[in-house]
PDB file of C-alpha atoms in Angstrom:
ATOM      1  CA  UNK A 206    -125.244 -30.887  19.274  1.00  0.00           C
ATOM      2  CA  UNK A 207    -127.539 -33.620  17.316  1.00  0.00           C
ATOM      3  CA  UNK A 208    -129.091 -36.158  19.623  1.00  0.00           C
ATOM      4  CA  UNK A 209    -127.499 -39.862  18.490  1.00  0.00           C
ATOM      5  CA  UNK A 210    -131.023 -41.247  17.681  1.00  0.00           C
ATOM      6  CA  UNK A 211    -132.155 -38.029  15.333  1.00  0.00           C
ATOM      7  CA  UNK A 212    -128.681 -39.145  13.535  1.00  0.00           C
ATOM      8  CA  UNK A 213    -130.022 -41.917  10.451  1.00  0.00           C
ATOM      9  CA  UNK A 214    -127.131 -42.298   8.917  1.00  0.00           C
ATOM     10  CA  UNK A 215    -125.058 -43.096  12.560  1.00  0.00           C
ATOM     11  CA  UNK A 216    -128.021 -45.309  13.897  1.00  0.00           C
ATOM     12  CA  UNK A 217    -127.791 -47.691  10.456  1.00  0.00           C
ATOM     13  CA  UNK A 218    -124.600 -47.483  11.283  1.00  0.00           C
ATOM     14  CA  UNK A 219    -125.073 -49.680  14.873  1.00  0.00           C
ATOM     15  CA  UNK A 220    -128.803 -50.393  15.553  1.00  0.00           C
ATOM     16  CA  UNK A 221    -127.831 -53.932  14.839  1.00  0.00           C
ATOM     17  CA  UNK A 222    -125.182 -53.782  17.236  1.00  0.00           C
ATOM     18  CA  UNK A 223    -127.831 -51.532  19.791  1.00  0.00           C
ATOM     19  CA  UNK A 224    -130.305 -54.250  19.689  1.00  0.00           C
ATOM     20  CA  UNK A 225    -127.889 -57.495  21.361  1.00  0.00           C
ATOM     21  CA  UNK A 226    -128.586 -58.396  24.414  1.00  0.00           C
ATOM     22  CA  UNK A 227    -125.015 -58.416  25.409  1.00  0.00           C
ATOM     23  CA  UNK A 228    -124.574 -54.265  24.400  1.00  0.00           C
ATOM     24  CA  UNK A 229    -128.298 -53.886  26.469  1.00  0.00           C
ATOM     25  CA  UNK A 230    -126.288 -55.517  29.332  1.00  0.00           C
ATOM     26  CA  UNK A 231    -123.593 -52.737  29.801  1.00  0.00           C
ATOM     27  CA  UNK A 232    -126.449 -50.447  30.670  1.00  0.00           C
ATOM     28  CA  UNK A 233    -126.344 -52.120  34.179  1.00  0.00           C
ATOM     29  CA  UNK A 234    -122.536 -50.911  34.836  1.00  0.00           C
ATOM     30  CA  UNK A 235    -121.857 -47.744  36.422  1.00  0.00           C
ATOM     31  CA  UNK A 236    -118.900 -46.350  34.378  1.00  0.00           C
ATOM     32  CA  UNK A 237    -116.865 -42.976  35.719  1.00  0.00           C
ATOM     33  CA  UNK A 238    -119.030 -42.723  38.950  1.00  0.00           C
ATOM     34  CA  UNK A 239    -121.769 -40.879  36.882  1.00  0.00           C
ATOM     35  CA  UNK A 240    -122.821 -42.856  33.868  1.00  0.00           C
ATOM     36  CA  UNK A 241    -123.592 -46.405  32.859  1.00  0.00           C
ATOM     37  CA  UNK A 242    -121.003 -48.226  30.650  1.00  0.00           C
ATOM     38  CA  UNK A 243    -123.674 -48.354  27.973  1.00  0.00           C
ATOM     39  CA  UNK A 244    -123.923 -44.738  27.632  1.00  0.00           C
ATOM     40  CA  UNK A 245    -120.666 -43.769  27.799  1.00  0.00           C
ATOM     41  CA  UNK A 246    -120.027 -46.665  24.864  1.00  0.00           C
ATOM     42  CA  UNK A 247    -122.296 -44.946  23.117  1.00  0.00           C
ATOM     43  CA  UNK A 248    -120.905 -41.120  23.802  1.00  0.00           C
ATOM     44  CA  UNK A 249    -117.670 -42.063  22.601  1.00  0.00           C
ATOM     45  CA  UNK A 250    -119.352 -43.947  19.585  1.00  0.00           C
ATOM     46  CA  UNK A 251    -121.389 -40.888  18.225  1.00  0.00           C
ATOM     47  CA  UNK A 252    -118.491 -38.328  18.903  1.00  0.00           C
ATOM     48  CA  UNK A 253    -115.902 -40.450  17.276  1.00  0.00           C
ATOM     49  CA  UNK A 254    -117.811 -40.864  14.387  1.00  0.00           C
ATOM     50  CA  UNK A 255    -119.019 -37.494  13.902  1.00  0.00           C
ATOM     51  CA  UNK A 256    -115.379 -36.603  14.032  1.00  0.00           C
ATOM     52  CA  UNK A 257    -114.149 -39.426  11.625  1.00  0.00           C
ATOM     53  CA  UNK A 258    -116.443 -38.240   9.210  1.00  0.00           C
ATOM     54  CA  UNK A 259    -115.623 -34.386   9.163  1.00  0.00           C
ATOM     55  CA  UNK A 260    -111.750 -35.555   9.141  1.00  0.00           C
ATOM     56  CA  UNK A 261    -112.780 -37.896   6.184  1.00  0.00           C
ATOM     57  CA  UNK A 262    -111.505 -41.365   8.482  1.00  0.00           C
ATOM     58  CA  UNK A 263    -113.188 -44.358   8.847  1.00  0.00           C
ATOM     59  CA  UNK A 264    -116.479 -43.276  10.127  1.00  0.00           C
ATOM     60  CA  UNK A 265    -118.530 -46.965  10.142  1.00  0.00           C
ATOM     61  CA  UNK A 266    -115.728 -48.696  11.920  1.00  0.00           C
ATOM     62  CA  UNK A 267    -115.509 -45.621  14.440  1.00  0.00           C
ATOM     63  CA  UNK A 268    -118.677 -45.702  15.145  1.00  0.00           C
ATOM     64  CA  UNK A 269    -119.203 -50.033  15.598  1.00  0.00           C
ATOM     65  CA  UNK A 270    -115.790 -50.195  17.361  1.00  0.00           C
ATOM     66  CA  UNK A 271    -116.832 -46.827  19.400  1.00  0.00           C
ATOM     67  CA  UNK A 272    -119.702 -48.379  20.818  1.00  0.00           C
ATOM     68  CA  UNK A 273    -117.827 -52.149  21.504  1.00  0.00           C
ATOM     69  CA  UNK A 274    -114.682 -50.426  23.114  1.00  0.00           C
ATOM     70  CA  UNK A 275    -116.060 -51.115  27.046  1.00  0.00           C
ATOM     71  CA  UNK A 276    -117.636 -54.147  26.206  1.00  0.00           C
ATOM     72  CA  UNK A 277    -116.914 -55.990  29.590  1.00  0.00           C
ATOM     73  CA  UNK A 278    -119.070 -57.298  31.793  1.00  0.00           C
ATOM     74  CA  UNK A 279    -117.613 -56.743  35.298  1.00  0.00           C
ATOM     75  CA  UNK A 280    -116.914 -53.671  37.742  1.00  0.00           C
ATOM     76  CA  UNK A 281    -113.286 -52.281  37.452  1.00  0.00           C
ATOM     77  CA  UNK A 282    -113.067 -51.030  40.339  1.00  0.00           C
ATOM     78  CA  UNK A 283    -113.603 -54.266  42.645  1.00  0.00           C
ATOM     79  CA  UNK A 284    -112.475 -57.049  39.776  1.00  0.00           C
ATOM     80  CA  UNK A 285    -108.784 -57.579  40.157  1.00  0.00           C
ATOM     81  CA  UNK A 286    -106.671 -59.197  37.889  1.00  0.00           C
ATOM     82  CA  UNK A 287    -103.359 -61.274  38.145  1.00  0.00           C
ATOM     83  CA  UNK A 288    -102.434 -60.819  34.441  1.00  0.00           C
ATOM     84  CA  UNK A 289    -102.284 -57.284  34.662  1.00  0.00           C
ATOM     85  CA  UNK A 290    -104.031 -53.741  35.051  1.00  0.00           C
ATOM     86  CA  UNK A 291    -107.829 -53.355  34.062  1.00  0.00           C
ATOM     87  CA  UNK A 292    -106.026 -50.893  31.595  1.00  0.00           C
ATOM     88  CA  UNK A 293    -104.096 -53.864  30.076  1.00  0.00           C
ATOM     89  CA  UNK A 294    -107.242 -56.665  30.440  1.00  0.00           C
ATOM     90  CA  UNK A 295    -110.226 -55.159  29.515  1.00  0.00           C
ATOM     91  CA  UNK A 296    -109.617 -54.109  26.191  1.00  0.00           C
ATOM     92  CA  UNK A 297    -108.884 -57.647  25.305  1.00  0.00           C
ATOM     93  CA  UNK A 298    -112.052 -59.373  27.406  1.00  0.00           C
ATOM     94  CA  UNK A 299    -113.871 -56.486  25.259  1.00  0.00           C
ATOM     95  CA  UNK A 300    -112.368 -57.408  22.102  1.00  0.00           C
ATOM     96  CA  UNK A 301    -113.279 -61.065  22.752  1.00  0.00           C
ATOM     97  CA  UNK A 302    -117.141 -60.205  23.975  1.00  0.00           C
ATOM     98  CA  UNK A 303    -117.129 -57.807  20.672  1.00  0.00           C
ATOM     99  CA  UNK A 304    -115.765 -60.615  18.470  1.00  0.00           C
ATOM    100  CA  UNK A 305    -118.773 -63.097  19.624  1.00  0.00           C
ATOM    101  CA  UNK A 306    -121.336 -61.168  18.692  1.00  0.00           C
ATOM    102  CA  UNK A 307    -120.892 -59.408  15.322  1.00  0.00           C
ATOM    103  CA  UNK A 308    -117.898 -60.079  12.701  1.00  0.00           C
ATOM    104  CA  UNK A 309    -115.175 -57.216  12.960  1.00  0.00           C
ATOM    105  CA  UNK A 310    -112.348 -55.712  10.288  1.00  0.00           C
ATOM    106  CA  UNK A 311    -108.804 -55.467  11.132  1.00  0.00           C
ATOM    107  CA  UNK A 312    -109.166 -52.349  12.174  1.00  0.00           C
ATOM    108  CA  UNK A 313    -112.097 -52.420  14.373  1.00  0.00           C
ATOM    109  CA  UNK A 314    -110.064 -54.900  16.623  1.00  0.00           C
ATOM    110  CA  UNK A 315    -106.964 -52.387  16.373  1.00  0.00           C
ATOM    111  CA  UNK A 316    -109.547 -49.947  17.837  1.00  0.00           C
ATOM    112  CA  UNK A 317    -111.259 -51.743  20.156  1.00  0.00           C
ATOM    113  CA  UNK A 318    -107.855 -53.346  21.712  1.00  0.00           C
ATOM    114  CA  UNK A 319    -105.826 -50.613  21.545  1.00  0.00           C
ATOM    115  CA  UNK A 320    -108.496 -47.960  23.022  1.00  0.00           C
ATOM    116  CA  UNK A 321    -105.912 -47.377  26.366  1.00  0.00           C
ATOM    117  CA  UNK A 322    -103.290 -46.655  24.579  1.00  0.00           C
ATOM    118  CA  UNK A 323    -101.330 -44.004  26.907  1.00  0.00           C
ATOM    119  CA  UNK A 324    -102.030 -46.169  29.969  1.00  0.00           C
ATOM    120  CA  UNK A 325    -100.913 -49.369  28.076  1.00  0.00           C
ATOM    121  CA  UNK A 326     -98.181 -49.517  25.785  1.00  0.00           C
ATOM    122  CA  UNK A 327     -99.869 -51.032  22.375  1.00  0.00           C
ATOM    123  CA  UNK A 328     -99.059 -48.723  20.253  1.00  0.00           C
ATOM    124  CA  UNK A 329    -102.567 -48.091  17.748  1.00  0.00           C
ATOM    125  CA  UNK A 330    -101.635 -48.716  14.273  1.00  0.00           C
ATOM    126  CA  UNK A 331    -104.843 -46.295  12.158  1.00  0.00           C
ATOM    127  CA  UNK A 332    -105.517 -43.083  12.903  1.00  0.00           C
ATOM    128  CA  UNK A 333    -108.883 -43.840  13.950  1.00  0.00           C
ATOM    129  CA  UNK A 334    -107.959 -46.148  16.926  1.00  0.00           C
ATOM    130  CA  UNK A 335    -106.104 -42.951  18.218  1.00  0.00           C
ATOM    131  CA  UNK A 336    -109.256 -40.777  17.769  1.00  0.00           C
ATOM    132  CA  UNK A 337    -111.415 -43.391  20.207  1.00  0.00           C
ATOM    133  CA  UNK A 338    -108.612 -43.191  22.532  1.00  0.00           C
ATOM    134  CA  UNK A 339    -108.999 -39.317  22.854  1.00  0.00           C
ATOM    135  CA  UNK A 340    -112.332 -39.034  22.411  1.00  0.00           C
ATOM    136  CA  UNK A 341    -112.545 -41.989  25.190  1.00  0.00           C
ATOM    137  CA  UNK A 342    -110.498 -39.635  27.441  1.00  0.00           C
ATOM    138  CA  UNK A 343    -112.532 -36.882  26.972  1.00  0.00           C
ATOM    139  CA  UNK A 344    -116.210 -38.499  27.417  1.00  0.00           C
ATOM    140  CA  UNK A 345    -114.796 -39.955  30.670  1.00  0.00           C
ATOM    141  CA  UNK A 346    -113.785 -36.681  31.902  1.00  0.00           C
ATOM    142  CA  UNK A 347    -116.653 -34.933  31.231  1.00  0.00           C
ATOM    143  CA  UNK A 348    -119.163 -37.726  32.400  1.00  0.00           C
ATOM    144  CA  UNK A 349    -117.176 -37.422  35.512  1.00  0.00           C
ATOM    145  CA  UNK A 350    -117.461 -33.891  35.866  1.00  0.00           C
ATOM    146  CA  UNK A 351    -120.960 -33.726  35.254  1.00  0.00           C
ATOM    147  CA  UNK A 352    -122.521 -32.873  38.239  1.00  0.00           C
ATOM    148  CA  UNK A 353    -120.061 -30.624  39.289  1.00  0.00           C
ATOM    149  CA  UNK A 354    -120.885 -28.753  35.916  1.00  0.00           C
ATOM    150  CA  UNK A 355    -124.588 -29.092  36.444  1.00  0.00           C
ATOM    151  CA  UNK A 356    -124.549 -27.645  39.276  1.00  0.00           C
ATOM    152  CA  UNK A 357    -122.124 -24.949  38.673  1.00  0.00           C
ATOM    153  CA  UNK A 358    -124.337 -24.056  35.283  1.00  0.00           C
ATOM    154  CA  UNK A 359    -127.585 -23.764  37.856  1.00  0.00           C
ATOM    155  CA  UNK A 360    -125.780 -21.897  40.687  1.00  0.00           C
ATOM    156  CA  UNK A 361    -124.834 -19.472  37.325  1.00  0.00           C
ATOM    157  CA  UNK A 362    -128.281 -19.344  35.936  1.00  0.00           C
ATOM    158  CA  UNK A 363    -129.641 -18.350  39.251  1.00  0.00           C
ATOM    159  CA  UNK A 364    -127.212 -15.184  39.752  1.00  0.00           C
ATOM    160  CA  UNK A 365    -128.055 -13.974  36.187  1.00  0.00           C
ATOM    161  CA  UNK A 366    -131.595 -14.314  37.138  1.00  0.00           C
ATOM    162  CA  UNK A 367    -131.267 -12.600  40.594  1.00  0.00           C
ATOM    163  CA  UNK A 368    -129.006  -9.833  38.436  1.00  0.00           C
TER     164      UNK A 368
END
């Protein structure tokens, strides 16, 4: 697959967005045990959009919404909250940090805010708040799993060798 940065058309898209301080900043949060929050913002950013524009959705607000959907400054799994589940909360403290540093459509909020839908019950209401959802899924998954793949692709590599 196409590195993010070899991708002109994706990096227009956010380089504006990459160079705030405050979207810097989420590369100091661990996110799913193996990845910072900034790179996993920015997983789910480039996949998303790569899939909004082969399904012929929204791709700009995929990709800027993509990459603001974790957009909190805290770790989840310590920070406790008496409003409600990080689930519920941190799409909205995301959708506020988002909201102070760049000027968002309708449906860039819808995506940002309704990113947990499945764990929270705001329902989306475009298809392309759904796709960041799934593709959020997904890229946490698989950064979890990553080590456990990495090392299961090297244990692999080194039986075909031996073979």
């Amino acid at each position: 697959m196409k590195d993010w940065r070899e991708d002109e058309e994706y990096v227009d898209i956010v380089s504006d967005l990459l160079r705030t301080p405050e979207v810097q900043k989420l590369g100091d949060y661990v996110q799913h045990h193996h990845s910072d929050r900034l790179t996993h913002s920015i997983n789910v950013s480039y996949q998303s959009y790569r899939l909004a524009k082969r399904w012929h959705l929204d791709a700009r607000a995929v990709a800027r919404a993509g990459l603001l959907h974790d957009m909190f400054f805290y770790d989840w799994r310590t920070t406790k909250f008496e409003l409600g589940t990080h689930a519920y909360i941190h799409p909205r403290v995301s959708l506020r940090n988002a909201e102070k540093i760049t000027d968002l459509s309708p449906k860039e909020k819808d995506i940002i805010l309704k990113h947990m839908w499945g764990s929270t019950s705001a329902l989306p209401h475009y298809r392309e708040s759904i796709l960041v959802d799934m593709v959020d899924n997904w890229a946490a998954v698989q950064e979890f799993f990553t080590p456990a793949t990495e090392r299961f692709k090297k244990l692999t590599h080194r039986k075909t060798k031996a073979n």
